[in-house]
Coordinates of C-alpha atoms and ligand atoms in Angstrom, one line a residue:
X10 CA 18.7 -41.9 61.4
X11 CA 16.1 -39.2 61.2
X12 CA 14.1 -38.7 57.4
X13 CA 15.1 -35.6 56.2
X14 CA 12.1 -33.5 56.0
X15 CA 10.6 -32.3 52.9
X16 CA 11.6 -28.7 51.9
X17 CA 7.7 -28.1 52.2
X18 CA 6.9 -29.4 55.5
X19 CA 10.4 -27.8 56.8
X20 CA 8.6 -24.8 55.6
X21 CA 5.3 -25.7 56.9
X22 CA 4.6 -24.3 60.9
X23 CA 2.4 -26.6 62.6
X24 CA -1.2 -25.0 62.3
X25 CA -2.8 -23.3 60.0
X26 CA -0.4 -21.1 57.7
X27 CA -1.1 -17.6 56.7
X28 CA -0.6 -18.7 52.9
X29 CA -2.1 -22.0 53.2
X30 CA -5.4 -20.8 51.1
X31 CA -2.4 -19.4 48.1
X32 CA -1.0 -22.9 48.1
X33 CA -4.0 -25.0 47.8
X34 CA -5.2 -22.5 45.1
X35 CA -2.2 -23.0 43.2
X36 CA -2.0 -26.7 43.8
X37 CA -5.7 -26.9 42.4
X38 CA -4.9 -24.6 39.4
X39 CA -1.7 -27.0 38.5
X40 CA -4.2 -29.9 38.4
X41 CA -6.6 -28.6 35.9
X42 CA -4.0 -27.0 33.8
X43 CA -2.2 -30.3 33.6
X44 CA -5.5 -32.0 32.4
X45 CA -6.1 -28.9 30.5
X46 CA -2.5 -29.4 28.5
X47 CA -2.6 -32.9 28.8
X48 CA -1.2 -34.1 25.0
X49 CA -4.4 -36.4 24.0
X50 CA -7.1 -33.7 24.7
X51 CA -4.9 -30.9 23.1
X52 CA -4.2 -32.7 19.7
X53 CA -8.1 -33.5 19.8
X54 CA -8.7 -30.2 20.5
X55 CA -6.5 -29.0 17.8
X56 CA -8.2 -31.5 15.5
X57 CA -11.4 -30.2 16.0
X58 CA -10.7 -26.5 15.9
X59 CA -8.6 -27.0 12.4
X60 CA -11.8 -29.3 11.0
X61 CA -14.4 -27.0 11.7
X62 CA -12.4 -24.0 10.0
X63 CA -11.8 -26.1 7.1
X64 CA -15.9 -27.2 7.0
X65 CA -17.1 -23.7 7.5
X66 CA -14.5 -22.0 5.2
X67 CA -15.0 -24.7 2.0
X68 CA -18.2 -24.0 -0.2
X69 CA -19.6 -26.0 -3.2
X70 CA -19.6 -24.1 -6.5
X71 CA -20.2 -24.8 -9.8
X72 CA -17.8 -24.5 -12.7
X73 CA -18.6 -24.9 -16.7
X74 CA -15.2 -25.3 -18.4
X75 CA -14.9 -26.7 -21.7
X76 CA -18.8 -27.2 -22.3
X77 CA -18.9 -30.0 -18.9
X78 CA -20.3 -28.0 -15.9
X79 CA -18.1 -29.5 -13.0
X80 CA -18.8 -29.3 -8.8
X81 CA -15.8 -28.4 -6.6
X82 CA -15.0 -28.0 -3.3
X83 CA -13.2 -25.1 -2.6
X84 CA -12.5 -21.9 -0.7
X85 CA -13.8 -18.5 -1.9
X86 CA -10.4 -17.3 -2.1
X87 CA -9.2 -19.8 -4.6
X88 CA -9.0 -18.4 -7.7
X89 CA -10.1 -19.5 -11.3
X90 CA -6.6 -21.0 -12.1
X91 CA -5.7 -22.7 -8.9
X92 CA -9.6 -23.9 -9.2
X93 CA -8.5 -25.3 -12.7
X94 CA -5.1 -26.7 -11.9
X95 CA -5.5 -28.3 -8.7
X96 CA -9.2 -28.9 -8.9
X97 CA -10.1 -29.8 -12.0
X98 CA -6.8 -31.4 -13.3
X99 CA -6.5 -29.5 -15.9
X100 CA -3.3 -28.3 -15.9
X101 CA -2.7 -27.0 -19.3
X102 CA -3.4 -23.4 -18.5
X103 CA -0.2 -22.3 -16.3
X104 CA 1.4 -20.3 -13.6
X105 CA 3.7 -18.1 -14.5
X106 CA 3.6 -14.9 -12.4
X107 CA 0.1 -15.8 -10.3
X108 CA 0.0 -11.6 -10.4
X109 CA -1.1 -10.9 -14.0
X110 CA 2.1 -10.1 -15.5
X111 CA 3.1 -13.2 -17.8
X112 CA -0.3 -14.5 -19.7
X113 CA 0.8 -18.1 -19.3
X114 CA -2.9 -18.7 -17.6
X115 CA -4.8 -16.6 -20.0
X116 CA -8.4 -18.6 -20.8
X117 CA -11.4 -17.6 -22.2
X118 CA -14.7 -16.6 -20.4
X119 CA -18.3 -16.0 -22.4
X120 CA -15.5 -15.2 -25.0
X121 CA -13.0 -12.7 -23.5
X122 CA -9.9 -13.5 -22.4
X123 CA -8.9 -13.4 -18.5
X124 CA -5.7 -13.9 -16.8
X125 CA -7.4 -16.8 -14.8
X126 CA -4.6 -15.9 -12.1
X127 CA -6.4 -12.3 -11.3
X128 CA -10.0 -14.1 -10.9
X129 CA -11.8 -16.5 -8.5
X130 CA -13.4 -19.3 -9.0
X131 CA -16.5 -18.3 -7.4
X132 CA -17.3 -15.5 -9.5
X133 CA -16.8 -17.2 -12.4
X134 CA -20.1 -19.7 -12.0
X135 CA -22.6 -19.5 -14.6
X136 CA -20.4 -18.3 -16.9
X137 CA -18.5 -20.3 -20.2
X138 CA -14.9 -21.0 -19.2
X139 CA -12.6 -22.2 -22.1
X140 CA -9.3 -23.7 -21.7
X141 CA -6.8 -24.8 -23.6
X142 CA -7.9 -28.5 -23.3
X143 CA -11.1 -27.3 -25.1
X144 CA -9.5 -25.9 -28.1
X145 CA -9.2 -28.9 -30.6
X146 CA -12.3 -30.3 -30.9
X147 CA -11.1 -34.1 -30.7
X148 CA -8.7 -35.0 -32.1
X149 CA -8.8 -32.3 -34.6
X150 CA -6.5 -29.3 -33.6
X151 CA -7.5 -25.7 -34.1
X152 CA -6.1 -24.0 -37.0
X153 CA -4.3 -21.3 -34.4
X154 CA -2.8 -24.5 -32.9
X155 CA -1.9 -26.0 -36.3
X156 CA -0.5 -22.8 -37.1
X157 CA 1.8 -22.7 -34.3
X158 CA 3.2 -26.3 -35.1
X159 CA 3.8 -25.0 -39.0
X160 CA 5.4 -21.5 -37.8
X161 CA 7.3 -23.1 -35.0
X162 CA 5.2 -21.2 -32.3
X163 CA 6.9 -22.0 -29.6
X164 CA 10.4 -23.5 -27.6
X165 CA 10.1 -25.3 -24.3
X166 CA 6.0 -24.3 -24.9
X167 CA 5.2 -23.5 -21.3
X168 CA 4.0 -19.6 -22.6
X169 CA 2.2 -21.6 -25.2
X170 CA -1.2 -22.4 -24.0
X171 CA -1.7 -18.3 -22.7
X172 CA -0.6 -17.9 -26.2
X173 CA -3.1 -20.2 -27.8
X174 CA -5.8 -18.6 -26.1
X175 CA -5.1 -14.9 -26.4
X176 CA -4.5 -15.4 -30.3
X177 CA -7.7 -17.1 -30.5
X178 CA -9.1 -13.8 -28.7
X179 CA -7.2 -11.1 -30.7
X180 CA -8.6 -12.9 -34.2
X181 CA -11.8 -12.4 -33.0
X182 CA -11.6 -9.4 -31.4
X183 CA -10.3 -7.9 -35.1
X184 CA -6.6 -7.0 -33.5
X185 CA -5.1 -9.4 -35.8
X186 CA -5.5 -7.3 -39.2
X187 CA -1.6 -5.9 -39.1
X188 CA 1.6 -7.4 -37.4
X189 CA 1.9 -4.3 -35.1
X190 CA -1.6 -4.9 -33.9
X191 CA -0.9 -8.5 -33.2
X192 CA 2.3 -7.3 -31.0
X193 CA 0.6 -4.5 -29.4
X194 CA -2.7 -6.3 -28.3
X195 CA -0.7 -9.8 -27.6
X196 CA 2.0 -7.9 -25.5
X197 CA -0.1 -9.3 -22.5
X198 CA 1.6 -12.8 -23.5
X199 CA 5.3 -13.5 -23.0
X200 CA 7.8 -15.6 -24.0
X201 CA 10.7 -16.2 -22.1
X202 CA 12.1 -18.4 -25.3
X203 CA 11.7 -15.4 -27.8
X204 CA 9.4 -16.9 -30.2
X205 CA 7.4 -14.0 -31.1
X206 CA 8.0 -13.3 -34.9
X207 CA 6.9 -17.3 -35.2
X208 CA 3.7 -16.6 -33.3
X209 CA 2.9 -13.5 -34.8
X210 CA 3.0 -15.3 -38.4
X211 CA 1.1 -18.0 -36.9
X212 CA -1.5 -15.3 -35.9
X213 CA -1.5 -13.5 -38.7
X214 CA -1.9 -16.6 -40.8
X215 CA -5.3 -17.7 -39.2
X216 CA -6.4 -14.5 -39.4
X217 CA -5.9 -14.1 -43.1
X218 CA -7.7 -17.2 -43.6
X219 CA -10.7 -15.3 -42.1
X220 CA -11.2 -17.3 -38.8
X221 CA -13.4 -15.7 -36.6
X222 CA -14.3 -18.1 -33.8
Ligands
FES24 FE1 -1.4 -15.4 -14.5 FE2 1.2 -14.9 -15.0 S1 0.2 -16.7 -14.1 S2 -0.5 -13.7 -15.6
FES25 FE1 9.1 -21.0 -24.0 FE2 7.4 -19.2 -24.8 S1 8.0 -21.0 -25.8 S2 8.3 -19.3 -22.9

């Protein structure tokens, strides 16, 4: 019984074949392009490509919310609210929209009021960020916050805190002195829950008290 020849060497003339150099070229280039895809070296590879993206695209910055200046590592893409929010922990100013439409994320900065969705982080350093966690001072609540409790401000609350903050801007900002004025400069804010007579009183209220701050 006679070995059945290999489909190559049944190919193969004796001697030197005119396409021998093609085939031990392409023999050699299998061999490295095994070892190049071999699994271990291309998750390493992967590993290392995806870690120094991450290093080189993360910078320190420096944030002062609430009075506490605070370090984070983030990219310059993030912006002030995801900054806040996944950062920070401090979740009480929220998405909504995350394009400017809603107000839910509305904080303060040196004073003005910012949709914190429409900002980064990273141009906000050196500046006075103020959140809704730095309204009451202890366990004293503002008197916009108190006002929203005693003019039932608010439903499921999740507009609430933009609210908070806005009002707190339009008072001193003198856009509180009329009920018209309070809808027209808090139409930034909604309110999915329809609660806007209640925090229009509640605005109106603190204003008439002569709150400026
Ligand atoms: Fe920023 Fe809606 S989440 S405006
Ligand atoms: Fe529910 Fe305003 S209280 S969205």
């Amino acid at each position: 019984m006679t070995d059945n020849p290999t489909p190559d060497s049944a190919a193969l003339p004796d001697g030197p074949a005119p396409d021998d150099g093609r085939r031990s070229f392409i023999k050699q280039a299998s061999g490295f392009l095994g070892l190049a895809l071999a699994p271990p070296l291309l998750g390493q590879a992967e590993r290392l490509t995806a870690t120094s993206k991450k290093v080189a695209g993360v910078s320190e910055m420096r944030l002062k919310v609430n009075g506490t200046v605070r370090t984070i590592q983030a990219e310059p893409r993030v912006t002030l609210l995801d900054a806040l929010r996944e950062n920070l922990d401090l979740t009480g100013s929220k998405k909504g929209c995350d394009h400017g439409q809603c107000g839910a994320c509305t904080v303060l900065v040196d004073g003005r009021r910012i949709n914190s969705c429409l900002t980064l982080a990273v141009m906000n350093q050196g500046k006075e960020i103020t959140t809704i966690e730095g309204l009451a001072q202890g366990e004293e609540l503002h008197p916009l916050q108190a006002a929203f409790i005693q003019h039932d401000g608010f439903q499921c609350g999740y507009c609430t805190p933009g609210q908070l903050m806005s009002g707190v801007a339009c008072i001193k900002e003198g856009h509180a002195t009329t009920d018209g004025d309070v809808r027209e400069w808090m139409s930034g804010n909604l309110c999915r829950c329809g609660a806007y007579p209640n925090i229009v009183a509640a605005i109106r209220q603190v204003e008439k008290s002569g709150l400026k701050s």
